[in-house]
Short mmCIF file of C-alpha atoms and ligand atoms in Angstrom, two decimals:
data_model
loop_
_atom_site.label_atom_id
_atom_site.label_comp_id
_atom_site.label_asym_id
_atom_site.label_seq_id
_atom_site.Cartn_x
_atom_site.Cartn_y
_atom_site.Cartn_z
CA MET A 1 -164.58 92.14 1.25
CA ALA A 2 -166.42 88.87 0.48
CA ASN A 3 -168.12 88.77 3.85
CA LYS A 4 -171.13 86.43 3.98
CA GLU A 5 -173.50 89.22 4.88
CA TYR A 6 -172.60 91.02 1.68
CA GLU A 7 -172.82 87.95 -0.55
CA ILE A 8 -176.61 87.89 -0.55
CA SER A 9 -178.29 91.01 0.77
CA PRO A 10 -180.03 90.34 4.11
CA TRP A 11 -182.95 92.41 2.79
CA LYS A 12 -183.40 90.53 -0.49
CA GLN A 13 -185.90 88.19 1.14
CA ASP A 14 -188.23 91.16 1.76
CA PHE A 15 -188.80 91.58 -2.00
CA PRO A 16 -191.10 88.88 -3.45
CA ILE A 17 -190.31 89.66 -7.09
CA LEU A 18 -186.66 88.79 -6.54
CA ASP A 19 -187.61 85.13 -6.07
CA ALA A 20 -188.65 85.08 -9.69
CA THR A 21 -186.94 83.05 -12.34
CA ILE A 22 -187.37 84.82 -15.62
CA ILE A 23 -186.12 84.41 -19.13
CA ASN A 24 -184.42 81.02 -19.81
CA LYS A 25 -185.24 79.97 -16.21
CA ASN A 26 -182.57 82.30 -14.87
CA PRO A 27 -183.05 83.84 -11.44
CA LEU A 28 -183.71 87.55 -11.74
CA VAL A 29 -180.71 89.79 -11.14
CA TYR A 30 -182.25 93.21 -10.83
CA LEU A 31 -179.78 96.01 -11.46
CA ASP A 32 -182.17 98.76 -12.56
CA THR A 33 -183.09 100.49 -9.31
CA ALA A 34 -182.10 103.89 -10.74
CA ALA A 35 -185.05 103.52 -13.13
CA SER A 36 -187.40 102.15 -10.46
CA ALA A 37 -186.91 100.20 -7.25
CA GLN A 38 -188.67 96.91 -6.50
CA LYS A 39 -191.21 96.91 -3.69
CA PRO A 40 -190.85 95.16 -0.33
CA LYS A 41 -193.65 92.94 0.90
CA TYR A 42 -194.22 95.40 3.72
CA VAL A 43 -195.20 98.13 1.24
CA LEU A 44 -197.29 95.77 -0.92
CA GLU A 45 -199.20 94.57 2.14
CA ALA A 46 -199.73 98.09 3.45
CA CYS A 47 -201.30 99.10 0.10
CA LEU A 48 -203.44 95.97 -0.13
CA LYS A 49 -204.63 96.35 3.47
CA ASN A 50 -205.50 99.94 2.78
CA TYR A 51 -207.57 99.11 -0.30
CA GLU A 52 -209.19 96.12 1.42
CA SER A 53 -210.25 97.70 4.67
CA GLU A 54 -209.38 101.38 5.04
CA TYR A 55 -209.89 103.07 1.70
CA ALA A 56 -211.95 106.23 1.12
CA ASN A 57 -211.36 109.69 -0.31
CA VAL A 58 -209.48 112.15 1.91
CA HIS A 59 -210.20 115.67 3.22
CA ARG A 60 -213.83 115.37 2.12
CA GLY A 61 -216.19 113.20 4.12
CA ILE A 62 -216.89 113.12 7.80
CA HIS A 63 -217.81 109.45 7.64
CA TYR A 64 -215.60 107.03 9.52
CA LEU A 65 -213.51 105.72 6.62
CA SER A 66 -212.88 109.14 5.16
CA GLU A 67 -211.67 110.49 8.48
CA GLU A 68 -209.45 107.45 9.07
CA GLU A 69 -208.01 107.61 5.57
CA THR A 70 -207.33 111.33 5.93
CA ALA A 71 -205.40 110.52 9.11
CA ASN A 72 -203.44 107.78 7.28
CA PHE A 73 -202.68 110.11 4.39
CA GLU A 74 -201.53 112.96 6.64
CA ALA A 75 -199.49 110.54 8.75
CA ALA A 76 -197.58 109.64 5.57
CA ARG A 77 -196.82 113.33 5.06
CA ILE A 78 -195.35 113.53 8.56
CA LYS A 79 -193.22 110.42 7.94
CA ILE A 80 -191.77 112.10 4.84
CA GLN A 81 -191.23 115.35 6.71
CA LYS A 82 -189.19 113.52 9.34
CA PHE A 83 -187.39 111.36 6.78
CA ILE A 84 -185.92 114.41 5.05
CA ASN A 85 -185.85 116.59 8.19
CA ALA A 86 -188.19 119.31 6.95
CA LYS A 87 -189.42 121.72 9.59
CA SER A 88 -193.15 121.21 9.03
CA PRO A 89 -195.48 118.77 7.24
CA ASN A 90 -196.85 121.85 5.45
CA GLU A 91 -193.58 121.85 3.49
CA ILE A 92 -194.34 118.44 1.95
CA ILE A 93 -196.38 118.61 -1.26
CA PHE A 94 -197.53 115.36 -2.80
CA THR A 95 -197.05 115.18 -6.55
CA ARG A 96 -197.14 112.43 -9.17
CA GLY A 97 -193.35 112.17 -9.13
CA ALA A 98 -190.15 114.17 -9.37
CA THR A 99 -191.00 115.27 -12.90
CA GLU A 100 -194.27 116.78 -11.74
CA ALA A 101 -192.56 118.38 -8.73
CA LEU A 102 -190.00 120.10 -10.97
CA ASN A 103 -192.69 121.22 -13.43
CA LEU A 104 -194.78 122.56 -10.57
CA ILE A 105 -191.96 124.71 -9.29
CA ALA A 106 -190.94 125.87 -12.77
CA TYR A 107 -194.49 126.95 -13.48
CA SER A 108 -195.32 128.49 -10.14
CA PHE A 109 -191.98 130.12 -9.31
CA GLY A 110 -191.53 131.16 -12.93
CA LYS A 111 -194.96 132.77 -13.09
CA LYS A 112 -194.46 134.80 -9.91
CA TYR A 113 -190.81 135.73 -9.88
CA LEU A 114 -189.14 135.44 -13.28
CA LYS A 115 -188.98 138.18 -15.87
CA GLU A 116 -187.10 138.85 -19.08
CA GLY A 117 -183.33 138.86 -18.61
CA ASP A 118 -183.35 136.72 -15.46
CA GLU A 119 -181.06 133.71 -15.34
CA ILE A 120 -181.43 130.13 -14.15
CA ILE A 121 -178.48 127.84 -13.57
CA ILE A 122 -178.69 124.10 -14.15
CA SER A 123 -175.91 121.60 -14.83
CA LEU A 124 -174.97 119.54 -17.84
CA MET A 125 -175.63 116.34 -15.88
CA GLU A 126 -179.37 116.92 -15.39
CA HIS A 127 -182.10 114.44 -16.20
CA HIS A 128 -184.49 115.77 -18.86
CA ALA A 129 -186.98 116.42 -16.03
CA ASN A 130 -184.67 119.18 -14.81
CA ILE A 131 -183.95 120.60 -18.26
CA VAL A 132 -187.15 120.66 -20.29
CA PRO A 133 -189.41 122.53 -17.79
CA TRP A 134 -186.84 125.36 -17.75
CA GLN A 135 -186.73 125.40 -21.55
CA ILE A 136 -190.52 125.73 -21.64
CA LEU A 137 -190.23 128.62 -19.20
CA LYS A 138 -187.45 130.18 -21.25
CA GLU A 139 -189.77 130.35 -24.28
CA GLU A 140 -192.50 132.00 -22.24
CA LYS A 141 -190.48 134.43 -20.18
CA ASN A 142 -187.40 135.18 -22.27
CA ILE A 143 -185.07 134.18 -19.47
CA SER A 144 -181.70 132.52 -20.02
CA ILE A 145 -180.48 129.14 -18.88
CA LYS A 146 -176.82 128.89 -17.89
CA VAL A 147 -175.28 125.44 -17.78
CA ILE A 148 -172.56 124.32 -15.37
CA PRO A 149 -170.09 122.20 -17.36
CA VAL A 150 -168.77 118.84 -16.26
CA TYR A 151 -165.14 117.70 -16.22
CA ASP A 152 -164.04 114.65 -18.20
CA ASP A 153 -164.09 112.57 -14.99
CA GLY A 154 -167.79 113.35 -14.54
CA SER A 155 -167.43 115.80 -11.67
CA LEU A 156 -169.11 119.18 -11.68
CA ASN A 157 -166.97 122.15 -12.66
CA TYR A 158 -167.54 124.00 -9.41
CA ASP A 159 -165.42 127.01 -10.36
CA ALA A 160 -167.50 127.44 -13.49
CA PHE A 161 -170.62 127.38 -11.30
CA LEU A 162 -169.20 130.20 -9.16
CA ASN A 163 -168.44 132.18 -12.31
CA LEU A 164 -171.97 131.71 -13.65
CA LEU A 165 -173.56 133.13 -10.49
CA SER A 166 -174.51 136.78 -10.87
CA PRO A 167 -177.12 139.25 -9.59
CA LYS A 168 -179.24 138.05 -12.53
CA THR A 169 -179.35 134.48 -11.16
CA LYS A 170 -182.78 133.82 -9.70
CA LEU A 171 -182.66 130.05 -9.41
CA VAL A 172 -180.15 127.23 -9.27
CA SER A 173 -181.69 123.83 -10.02
CA ILE A 174 -179.31 120.93 -9.74
CA THR A 175 -179.27 117.19 -9.29
CA HIS A 176 -177.95 115.78 -6.03
CA MET A 177 -176.77 112.65 -7.80
CA SER A 178 -176.45 112.05 -11.54
CA ASN A 179 -178.51 109.19 -12.93
CA VAL A 180 -175.86 108.55 -15.62
CA LEU A 181 -172.55 109.20 -13.88
CA GLY A 182 -173.44 108.46 -10.27
CA THR A 183 -171.64 111.71 -9.39
CA ILE A 184 -172.77 113.17 -6.07
CA ASN A 185 -172.76 116.97 -6.16
CA PRO A 186 -171.79 119.24 -3.24
CA VAL A 187 -175.35 120.55 -2.87
CA LYS A 188 -174.81 122.20 0.50
CA LYS A 189 -171.91 124.29 -0.77
CA ILE A 190 -173.85 125.09 -3.94
CA THR A 191 -176.83 126.22 -1.87
CA THR A 192 -174.72 128.51 0.30
CA GLU A 193 -173.12 130.17 -2.73
CA ALA A 194 -176.44 130.52 -4.55
CA HIS A 195 -178.05 132.08 -1.49
CA ASN A 196 -175.15 134.50 -1.14
CA ALA A 197 -175.89 135.57 -4.72
CA GLY A 198 -179.58 136.02 -3.87
CA ALA A 199 -180.84 132.97 -5.79
CA LYS A 200 -183.16 130.20 -4.66
CA VAL A 201 -182.10 126.55 -4.89
CA ILE A 202 -183.92 123.45 -6.10
CA ILE A 203 -182.33 120.05 -5.58
CA ASP A 204 -183.40 117.14 -7.75
CA GLY A 205 -183.03 114.36 -5.19
CA SER A 206 -184.51 111.58 -7.35
CA GLN A 207 -181.41 109.37 -7.19
CA ALA A 208 -179.88 110.59 -3.93
CA ILE A 209 -182.96 109.83 -1.81
CA THR A 210 -182.54 106.09 -2.47
CA HIS A 211 -178.94 105.82 -1.33
CA PHE A 212 -178.17 108.02 1.66
CA PRO A 213 -179.83 110.11 4.39
CA ILE A 214 -181.23 113.43 3.23
CA ASP A 215 -181.49 116.46 5.49
CA VAL A 216 -183.09 119.40 3.71
CA SER A 217 -182.64 121.64 6.75
CA ASP A 218 -178.92 120.96 6.76
CA ILE A 219 -178.59 121.45 2.99
CA ASP A 220 -180.70 124.59 3.48
CA CYS A 221 -182.17 124.28 -0.04
CA ASP A 222 -185.44 125.99 -0.88
CA PHE A 223 -186.95 123.03 -2.76
CA PHE A 224 -186.17 119.32 -2.99
CA ALA A 225 -187.90 116.92 -5.40
CA PHE A 226 -188.05 113.14 -5.55
CA SER A 227 -190.21 110.21 -6.72
CA GLY A 228 -191.61 107.51 -4.46
CA HIS A 229 -191.08 104.69 -6.93
CA LYS A 230 -187.30 104.93 -6.67
CA LEU A 231 -187.64 104.72 -2.88
CA TYR A 232 -189.32 101.29 -2.78
CA ALA A 233 -192.81 102.88 -2.86
CA PRO A 234 -195.55 102.70 -5.52
CA THR A 235 -195.51 104.68 -8.74
CA GLY A 236 -197.69 107.77 -9.11
CA ILE A 237 -196.42 109.49 -5.96
CA GLY A 238 -193.66 112.03 -5.54
CA VAL A 239 -192.70 114.82 -3.23
CA LEU A 240 -191.87 118.46 -3.57
CA TYR A 241 -190.37 119.86 -0.40
CA GLY A 242 -190.59 123.65 -0.28
CA ARG A 243 -189.65 126.14 2.39
CA GLU A 244 -192.95 127.11 4.01
CA ASN A 245 -192.62 130.90 3.74
CA ILE A 246 -191.86 130.60 0.00
CA LEU A 247 -194.77 128.22 -0.57
CA HIS A 248 -197.09 130.83 0.96
CA GLU A 249 -195.94 133.35 -1.66
CA LEU A 250 -196.18 131.08 -4.71
CA PRO A 251 -199.32 130.87 -6.84
CA PRO A 252 -201.05 127.49 -7.30
CA TRP A 253 -200.31 125.62 -10.48
CA GLN A 254 -203.55 123.69 -10.87
CA GLY A 255 -207.06 124.65 -9.83
CA GLY A 256 -209.78 122.38 -8.51
CA GLY A 257 -211.15 120.79 -5.39
CA ASP A 258 -209.21 120.78 -2.13
CA MET A 259 -206.87 123.66 -3.01
CA ILE A 260 -209.25 126.46 -2.01
CA LYS A 261 -210.63 128.05 1.12
CA SER A 262 -213.70 129.37 -0.70
CA VAL A 263 -215.09 129.69 -4.20
CA THR A 264 -217.66 132.12 -5.60
CA MET A 265 -218.50 132.50 -9.25
CA GLU A 266 -216.31 135.62 -9.29
CA LYS A 267 -213.27 134.60 -7.31
CA SER A 268 -211.58 131.87 -5.27
CA ILE A 269 -209.38 132.11 -2.23
CA TRP A 270 -206.52 129.63 -2.11
CA ALA A 271 -205.94 127.22 0.73
CA ASP A 272 -202.65 127.35 2.60
CA PRO A 273 -199.79 125.09 1.51
CA PRO A 274 -199.53 122.19 1.01
CA ALA A 275 -203.25 121.98 0.00
CA LYS A 276 -202.80 124.97 -2.36
CA PHE A 277 -200.62 122.75 -4.57
CA GLU A 278 -202.69 119.57 -4.35
CA ALA A 279 -205.77 120.17 -6.50
CA GLY A 280 -208.13 117.22 -6.92
CA THR A 281 -208.14 113.77 -5.38
CA PRO A 282 -204.54 112.96 -4.52
CA PRO A 283 -202.81 109.60 -5.03
CA ILE A 284 -204.03 108.42 -1.63
CA VAL A 285 -202.86 104.83 -1.37
CA GLN A 286 -199.63 105.67 -3.18
CA ALA A 287 -198.85 108.28 -0.50
CA ILE A 288 -199.66 105.78 2.24
CA GLY A 289 -197.43 103.28 0.41
CA LEU A 290 -194.62 105.84 0.44
CA GLY A 291 -195.13 106.23 4.17
CA ALA A 292 -194.86 102.43 4.52
CA ALA A 293 -191.66 102.41 2.45
CA ILE A 294 -190.21 104.99 4.83
CA ASP A 295 -191.24 102.86 7.83
CA TYR A 296 -189.48 99.93 6.19
CA LEU A 297 -186.31 101.95 5.47
CA ASN A 298 -186.31 103.33 9.00
CA THR A 299 -186.11 99.79 10.37
CA ILE A 300 -182.87 99.41 8.38
CA GLY A 301 -181.65 102.96 8.93
CA MET A 302 -180.51 105.04 5.96
CA GLN A 303 -176.98 105.24 7.35
CA ASN A 304 -176.79 101.41 7.51
CA LEU A 305 -178.35 101.11 4.07
CA HIS A 306 -175.73 103.52 2.72
CA ALA A 307 -172.82 101.64 4.32
CA PHE A 308 -174.09 98.32 2.94
CA GLU A 309 -174.69 99.69 -0.54
CA GLN A 310 -171.29 101.39 -0.71
CA THR A 311 -169.63 98.01 -0.25
CA ILE A 312 -171.63 96.54 -3.10
CA PHE A 313 -171.13 99.64 -5.24
CA ASN A 314 -167.36 99.77 -4.67
CA ASN A 315 -167.07 96.13 -5.62
CA MET A 316 -169.16 96.58 -8.78
CA TYR A 317 -167.22 99.69 -9.77
CA TYR A 318 -163.85 98.01 -9.18
CA GLU A 319 -164.79 94.86 -11.09
CA LEU A 320 -166.21 96.78 -14.05
CA LYS A 321 -163.13 99.00 -14.19
CA ASN A 322 -160.95 95.92 -14.52
CA ILE A 323 -162.68 94.61 -17.62
CA LYS A 324 -160.50 95.24 -20.66
CA GLY A 325 -162.21 97.26 -23.39
CA LEU A 326 -164.90 98.56 -21.03
CA LYS A 327 -165.12 102.30 -20.48
CA ILE A 328 -166.97 103.75 -17.51
CA LEU A 329 -168.85 107.03 -17.90
CA GLY A 330 -167.71 109.23 -15.04
CA ASN A 331 -165.11 108.50 -12.40
CA ALA A 332 -165.74 111.37 -10.01
CA PRO A 333 -164.33 110.93 -6.50
CA GLU A 334 -167.83 111.33 -5.05
CA LYS A 335 -169.88 108.66 -6.76
CA GLY A 336 -172.29 105.91 -5.80
CA GLY A 337 -175.26 103.72 -6.58
CA LEU A 338 -174.74 103.10 -10.26
CA VAL A 339 -172.22 102.63 -13.04
CA SER A 340 -172.78 103.36 -16.74
CA TRP A 341 -170.42 101.93 -19.29
CA VAL A 342 -169.73 101.28 -22.96
CA MET A 343 -167.62 98.56 -24.57
CA GLU A 344 -165.28 98.57 -27.52
CA LYS A 345 -167.00 97.34 -30.70
CA ILE A 346 -170.13 96.13 -28.87
CA HIS A 347 -173.31 98.20 -29.00
CA PRO A 348 -174.88 98.86 -25.57
CA GLN A 349 -178.17 97.50 -26.90
CA ASP A 350 -176.50 94.16 -27.68
CA ILE A 351 -174.87 94.02 -24.25
CA SER A 352 -178.17 94.62 -22.55
CA MET A 353 -180.02 92.09 -24.76
CA ILE A 354 -177.49 89.35 -24.03
CA LEU A 355 -177.47 90.12 -20.30
CA ASN A 356 -181.25 89.97 -20.42
CA GLN A 357 -181.04 86.41 -21.76
CA MET A 358 -179.18 85.58 -18.54
CA GLY A 359 -181.86 87.18 -16.36
CA ILE A 360 -179.77 90.29 -15.69
CA ALA A 361 -181.77 93.53 -15.90
CA VAL A 362 -179.73 96.63 -16.73
CA ARG A 363 -180.82 99.83 -18.43
CA VAL A 364 -179.64 100.89 -21.86
CA GLY A 365 -179.90 104.19 -23.76
CA HIS A 366 -179.29 107.81 -22.84
CA HIS A 367 -181.15 107.36 -19.55
CA CYS A 368 -183.26 110.50 -20.19
CA ALA A 369 -180.10 112.55 -19.90
CA GLN A 370 -178.99 113.07 -23.47
CA PRO A 371 -176.73 116.12 -22.92
CA ILE A 372 -174.46 114.42 -20.37
CA THR A 373 -174.40 111.17 -22.34
CA GLU A 374 -173.20 113.11 -25.39
CA ARG A 375 -170.70 115.07 -23.26
CA MET A 376 -169.20 111.71 -22.31
CA GLY A 377 -168.70 111.08 -26.03
CA VAL A 378 -171.37 108.44 -26.62
CA SER A 379 -175.01 108.30 -27.68
CA ALA A 380 -175.98 105.44 -25.38
CA SER A 381 -174.59 103.34 -22.54
CA CYS A 382 -175.50 100.43 -20.31
CA ARG A 383 -176.23 101.20 -16.69
CA ALA A 384 -176.21 98.88 -13.69
CA SER A 385 -177.75 100.42 -10.58
CA ILE A 386 -178.10 98.87 -7.17
CA GLY A 387 -180.66 98.82 -4.40
CA ILE A 388 -180.81 97.48 -0.86
CA TYR A 389 -181.57 93.98 -2.21
CA ASN A 390 -178.38 93.57 -4.26
CA GLY A 391 -175.45 91.61 -2.90
CA LEU A 392 -172.01 90.70 -4.19
CA ASN A 393 -173.60 87.65 -5.82
CA ASP A 394 -175.43 90.00 -8.20
CA VAL A 395 -172.20 91.81 -9.03
CA LYS A 396 -170.51 88.47 -9.79
CA LYS A 397 -173.34 87.51 -12.15
CA LEU A 398 -173.12 90.86 -13.90
CA ILE A 399 -169.37 90.58 -14.36
CA SER A 400 -169.46 87.00 -15.61
CA GLY A 401 -172.36 88.02 -17.88
CA ILE A 402 -170.24 90.77 -19.39
CA TYR A 403 -167.39 88.30 -20.03
CA LYS A 404 -169.90 86.06 -21.82
CA VAL A 405 -170.98 89.04 -23.95
CA LYS A 406 -167.34 89.57 -24.86
CA ASP A 407 -166.94 85.91 -25.78
CA LEU A 408 -170.08 85.92 -27.91
CA ILE A 409 -169.24 89.12 -29.82
CA LYS A 410 -165.54 88.87 -30.57
N1 LIG B 1 -184.31 113.27 -11.98
C1 LIG B 1 -183.46 112.24 -11.97
C2 LIG B 1 -182.03 112.46 -11.56
C3 LIG B 1 -183.91 110.96 -12.33
O1 LIG B 1 -183.05 109.94 -12.32
C4 LIG B 1 -185.26 110.80 -12.70
C5 LIG B 1 -185.75 109.48 -13.15
O2 LIG B 1 -185.01 108.65 -13.61
C6 LIG B 1 -186.10 111.91 -12.69
C7 LIG B 1 -185.60 113.13 -12.32
C8 LIG B 1 -187.55 111.81 -13.08
O3 LIG B 1 -188.23 110.97 -12.21
P1 LIG B 1 -189.72 110.49 -12.52
O4 LIG B 1 -189.70 109.91 -13.88
O5 LIG B 1 -190.00 109.50 -11.45
O6 LIG B 1 -190.58 111.70 -12.41
#
């Protein structure tokens, strides 16, 4: 496997921050993409250029810059539409991130369609962003939340999901890829079954979007949420994809400028989607930065990116598995992008602190997914997650770092 091309990622050079030497003059080994991806120069330059020479507010002025910036902003929407194969740019709503996208849909869908006794299905492996909004809704609407359990190996209990579906199920909201286990869920099959039961489907694509091609038309989901910052774009921008006919039916979730056709002191008439869900000045340059990140990824090709990353992931997974006294959280057959682990007699916090001294950045804690962490029998774990810039050299440093941790804490 140790092919030269895989040793150091051919795309590493595109990311200026990865030249950095950090703590103790160690070169940075960044293995925290699942929390947030680093940004390629291409995206940084696109944002800087925009602020330096193209910036104005959008959808408002008819002066030159405002019209140009509106075109740039809407062009980014079309790039996203194509990237996830949505049918229309009207199906792409800009949000602050995946969390906001999920809250938007919980609020808006919940307000219009959910009533006492209705049921929502989520899974035990959700990020808090796909748990808490439903709990807020549960308090307000007296609905129930059914939870799909997870097997010991970290795969979804699909049969249990089928058993939970009933005429009372109005929504299924599930992660495409777990941010703790790396498990990739069969979202297309889930969508078909949920639709057969008359329920709508939301996919939390926050992790999946970074690692493989996404086709919302093929999945046939009703909503798909993700954050730009995990896709090599700036923070403060996210996307909610929604099927256009459903978006027309849903009420807005915030009121203000840009989301209306007309306003009198008595009544307002909403704009059509996506504007209906984008009240106020949007994150303009962030959206343009997300468009630039997509341009960058398109030059690589998501299929190529996936093939490259799988090689690095498989190597990291294999090497970690072979370390005595190290237990991996989740060994589902469909898994990618990240590995979480714990070690006998060594606290995850200590592992992460010692790795940090060697310049190796991994995440530690419950990763904002406390229920699945506890289901795996621990309260915290370390997580190494890869991006397009990681090569086998990074895996080697991680593995030798872990052996040093073992030596230090015997
Ligand atoms: N869903 C999953 C699976 C995640 O991994 C994350 C972030 O880690 C989120 C949702 C929330 O994303 P954000 O904090 O960017 O809104």
